[in-house]
Amino acid sequence: MKKRMIAAGLLAGLCTVFVPSAVDSPWQMTASACEEGQEARTPFCLPLAYSSEVVTETLRDKQDGKLMIEAKTYAVTLSGKYAEYYPQLQQTLTRISKEKKSQLHKLLRNWKQDFQSIYEQRKQAMPADTSTPFSYENSFMGLRADSHVFSFASSAYSYFGGAHPTLYYDAVTIDTRTGKVLKLTDVLQKTAGFAAVIADEAIAQQEYRDQLPERSESIRLIQEMIDSDSLVFGLDNDGMKVYFGNYALGSYAMGTMVVTVPYKTHAEFFCPQYVFTGIMAKG
């Protein structure tokens, strides 16, 4: 039996033929595998190179010039020739980066008077405190960057002088070839029953699962997000990441949560062209 297993392993190895392809190339690598005497070709996901940079904008007190807030967001761009290989993707990343910068500028403009008022009150109440009183940071988190999918998430932490800070998530998944920002219905073959899958994975993965709402309530809340197209998700090499910020699922005390829905265990839901195969491609 052992010899038979070894022979089968060697045969499988001999039946896999890699078509040469440089990493610095827009073309897919393919593998030919023997399956029950039939040759099947599986497209591999080639990794892409990209970079992210921090974009910063500050706001100072109009009287003493001290820093009230240093707000941060990010910009993303493909590296080297990849911008030429995937121009639609680069256009989408450029648009998103500009939107992020514009949102940051608008946030500070809209909150400027409030920051100034709260800061003046704070100076009178705590004149010796020289710390920066407000904060906002939208942090980039790369999930996947390859010839099929470009996906990333961001966490936006903010404190504007209230009772406590807040943290919420945003995520973007893009078809690398077309530059289209993908919705949940683009990534999934079906959505019926997917809310229950997320709820069950949340219960299984969370250490403090007793803080989650009842399963039926969790399913209802997640289904509402799916129906309103507000579910925050991204794709990585292993599966779908679903993000729940403060108040998204349960009370503030429950905190934030990230739930993984693996491709392997829930393959019937995912569109095959967006499932990761091949070379590790995390950014």
XYZ file of C-alpha atoms in Angstrom:
283
model
C 0.000 0.000 0.000
C 2.818 2.416 0.921
C 4.615 1.760 -2.379
C 1.372 2.279 -4.270
C 0.841 5.667 -2.561
C 4.411 6.751 -3.354
C 3.962 5.715 -6.984
C 0.716 7.643 -7.190
C 2.460 10.705 -5.785
C 5.257 10.456 -8.341
C 2.728 10.063 -11.139
C 0.868 13.153 -10.006
C 4.142 15.073 -9.950
C 5.044 13.928 -13.467
C 1.594 14.878 -14.730
C 2.011 18.510 -13.662
C 3.722 20.665 -16.269
C 4.314 24.350 -15.646
C 4.313 26.682 -18.620
C 7.254 29.101 -18.119
C 6.262 32.685 -17.458
C 8.232 35.569 -15.970
C 6.816 37.128 -12.819
C 7.174 40.539 -14.433
C 4.550 39.661 -17.009
C 0.816 40.196 -17.388
C 0.214 36.687 -18.647
C -1.121 33.842 -16.573
C 0.896 30.811 -15.622
C -0.970 27.562 -16.248
C -0.544 24.065 -14.908
C -1.579 20.859 -16.643
C -2.733 18.196 -14.209
C -3.738 14.577 -14.896
C -7.145 13.892 -13.434
C -8.598 10.470 -14.196
C -6.765 10.444 -17.497
C -8.121 13.864 -18.512
C -5.936 16.961 -18.784
C -7.280 20.000 -16.978
C -5.760 23.470 -17.146
C -5.964 25.674 -14.076
C -5.147 29.389 -14.350
C -2.689 30.530 -11.720
C -2.802 33.899 -9.976
C 0.415 35.788 -10.658
C 1.381 38.311 -7.967
C 1.418 42.031 -8.703
C 3.767 44.613 -7.194
C 2.242 47.748 -5.724
C 2.909 50.380 -3.092
C 0.842 52.336 -0.603
C 1.728 55.679 0.911
C 0.387 57.646 3.847
C -1.369 60.925 3.041
C -1.390 63.392 5.938
C -3.290 66.610 6.588
C -3.050 68.675 9.770
C -5.166 71.235 11.560
C -3.717 73.706 14.073
C -5.244 76.012 16.654
C -5.737 79.440 15.100
C -4.507 81.174 18.282
C -1.499 79.272 19.651
C -0.662 77.296 16.516
C -0.569 73.973 18.380
C -1.512 70.791 16.578
C -5.133 69.809 17.112
C -5.211 66.833 14.755
C -2.943 64.986 12.347
C -5.324 63.101 10.094
C -4.092 60.286 7.859
C -5.344 58.289 4.914
C -3.606 56.434 2.079
C -2.974 56.235 -1.653
C -2.276 53.042 -3.634
C -0.495 52.598 -6.947
C 0.836 49.712 -9.028
C 4.611 49.457 -9.254
C 6.764 49.520 -12.371
C 5.316 47.984 -15.515
C 2.213 46.643 -13.791
C 0.496 50.000 -14.294
C 1.006 49.476 -18.052
C -0.083 45.841 -17.946
C -3.306 46.654 -16.071
C -4.289 50.245 -16.973
C -7.935 49.810 -15.935
C -6.854 48.624 -12.492
C -4.464 51.550 -12.157
C -7.235 53.981 -13.136
C -9.469 52.559 -10.420
C -6.690 52.767 -7.797
C -5.958 56.353 -8.811
C -9.628 57.273 -8.511
C -9.926 55.650 -5.080
C -6.749 57.372 -3.865
C -8.082 60.768 -4.972
C -11.409 60.077 -3.273
C -9.636 59.163 -0.036
C -7.672 62.422 -0.081
C -10.801 64.424 -0.877
C -12.729 62.739 1.947
C -9.946 63.560 4.391
C -9.929 67.226 3.350
C -13.727 67.405 3.602
C -13.710 65.796 7.048
C -11.319 68.386 8.471
C -13.181 71.232 6.815
C -16.541 70.099 8.212
C -15.168 69.475 11.703
C -12.894 72.526 11.917
C -15.226 74.697 14.007
C -16.088 71.813 16.344
C -12.422 70.958 16.847
C -11.647 74.598 17.571
C -14.478 74.922 20.094
C -13.667 71.686 21.937
C -9.966 72.527 21.936
C -10.582 75.929 23.546
C -12.676 74.317 26.277
C -9.975 71.720 26.800
C -7.242 74.350 27.164
C -9.212 76.100 29.880
C -9.964 72.864 31.738
C -6.487 71.298 31.332
C -3.951 74.040 30.531
C -0.952 71.791 31.258
C -2.006 69.084 28.812
C -0.005 69.476 25.592
C -1.057 66.245 23.871
C -2.827 66.289 20.510
C -6.513 66.002 21.446
C -8.051 64.571 18.268
C -7.102 61.776 15.932
C -8.152 60.212 12.658
C -6.264 57.456 10.862
C -7.507 55.488 7.873
C -4.962 52.647 7.655
C -4.323 50.527 4.558
C -4.367 46.727 4.843
C -3.375 44.778 1.713
C -5.235 41.491 1.272
C -4.544 40.222 -2.218
C -2.836 41.531 -5.357
C -2.646 39.222 -8.348
C -3.651 38.775 -11.976
C -7.258 37.995 -10.978
C -8.070 40.145 -7.951
C -6.763 43.265 -6.246
C -8.282 43.551 -2.789
C -7.555 45.646 0.265
C -9.228 46.839 3.434
C -8.827 49.867 5.652
C -9.574 50.570 9.268
C -10.658 54.098 10.162
C -9.895 54.989 13.777
C -11.227 58.313 14.993
C -11.508 60.266 18.206
C -13.174 63.671 18.005
C -13.630 64.392 21.688
C -16.611 62.173 22.490
C -17.048 59.507 25.127
C -14.872 57.013 23.278
C -13.137 56.483 19.940
C -14.724 54.575 17.086
C -13.342 52.097 14.588
C -15.018 51.097 11.367
C -13.887 49.258 8.258
C -13.959 49.737 4.534
C -12.829 47.286 1.880
C -12.463 47.218 -1.892
C -12.181 44.233 -4.243
C -11.318 44.910 -7.882
C -11.216 42.713 -10.963
C -7.591 43.110 -12.042
C -8.236 42.916 -15.778
C -11.278 45.186 -16.036
C -10.700 47.527 -13.101
C -14.299 46.944 -11.996
C -15.017 47.290 -8.281
C -16.726 44.024 -7.424
C -19.924 43.745 -5.447
C -20.822 40.743 -3.332
C -23.092 39.461 -6.099
C -20.136 39.583 -8.525
C -17.983 37.420 -6.251
C -20.631 34.926 -5.182
C -22.583 32.457 -7.297
C -25.477 32.754 -4.855
C -26.265 34.800 -1.759
C -29.107 32.686 -0.369
C -27.878 31.152 2.873
C -24.655 33.176 2.942
C -25.735 35.259 5.953
C -26.032 32.037 7.968
C -22.572 30.955 6.788
C -21.032 34.219 8.037
C -22.914 34.020 11.340
C -21.797 30.423 11.937
C -18.179 31.235 11.060
C -18.319 34.202 13.450
C -19.550 31.985 16.264
C -16.842 29.406 15.533
C -13.970 31.878 15.193
C -14.633 34.438 17.932
C -13.066 33.890 21.333
C -15.764 35.947 23.062
C -18.662 34.489 21.108
C -20.976 34.991 24.092
C -20.936 38.721 23.272
C -22.430 38.084 19.837
C -26.164 38.508 19.327
C -28.276 35.365 19.152
C -27.626 33.395 15.953
C -31.011 34.305 14.474
C -30.418 37.985 15.201
C -26.914 37.851 13.752
C -28.281 36.266 10.569
C -30.964 38.959 10.343
C -28.452 41.804 10.741
C -26.010 40.291 8.246
C -28.820 39.650 5.756
C -29.798 43.313 6.010
C -26.213 44.249 5.108
C -26.276 41.867 2.143
C -29.625 43.200 0.916
C -28.501 46.836 1.203
C -25.105 46.084 -0.381
C -23.363 47.400 2.738
C -21.551 44.230 3.835
C -17.845 45.088 4.116
C -15.759 42.329 2.556
C -12.446 41.643 0.868
C -10.752 38.627 -0.679
C -7.402 37.182 0.327
C -5.623 33.938 -0.562
C -7.671 31.830 1.849
C -11.164 33.177 1.418
C -13.420 36.126 2.052
C -12.778 38.502 4.931
C -15.926 40.064 6.359
C -15.425 43.140 8.552
C -17.652 44.382 11.338
C -16.746 47.707 12.957
C -18.123 49.295 16.112
C -21.905 48.888 16.316
C -22.054 46.852 13.063
C -22.958 43.626 14.829
C -23.929 44.107 18.434
C -23.097 46.840 20.931
C -19.994 49.023 21.129
C -18.766 46.880 24.037
C -18.566 43.908 21.692
C -15.853 45.714 19.718
C -14.862 44.960 16.142
C -14.681 41.641 14.355
C -13.151 40.085 11.239
C -14.618 36.795 10.025
C -13.018 34.516 7.424
C -15.209 32.503 5.061
C -12.800 29.929 3.533
C -12.984 29.081 -0.165
C -12.459 25.388 0.522
C -15.262 24.823 2.984
C -17.793 27.031 1.167
C -16.787 26.498 -2.456
C -20.391 26.313 -3.646
C -20.845 30.037 -2.956
C -17.801 31.497 -4.721
C -17.383 32.279 -8.418
C -14.387 30.173 -9.538
C -12.636 33.042 -11.363
C -12.143 34.912 -8.087
C -10.927 31.986 -5.985
C -7.176 32.191 -5.391
C -5.013 29.517 -7.010
C -1.266 29.362 -7.409
C 1.554 31.622 -6.325
C 1.200 33.366 -2.961
C 0.131 36.895 -3.783
C -0.390 38.834 -0.573
C 0.853 42.412 -0.626
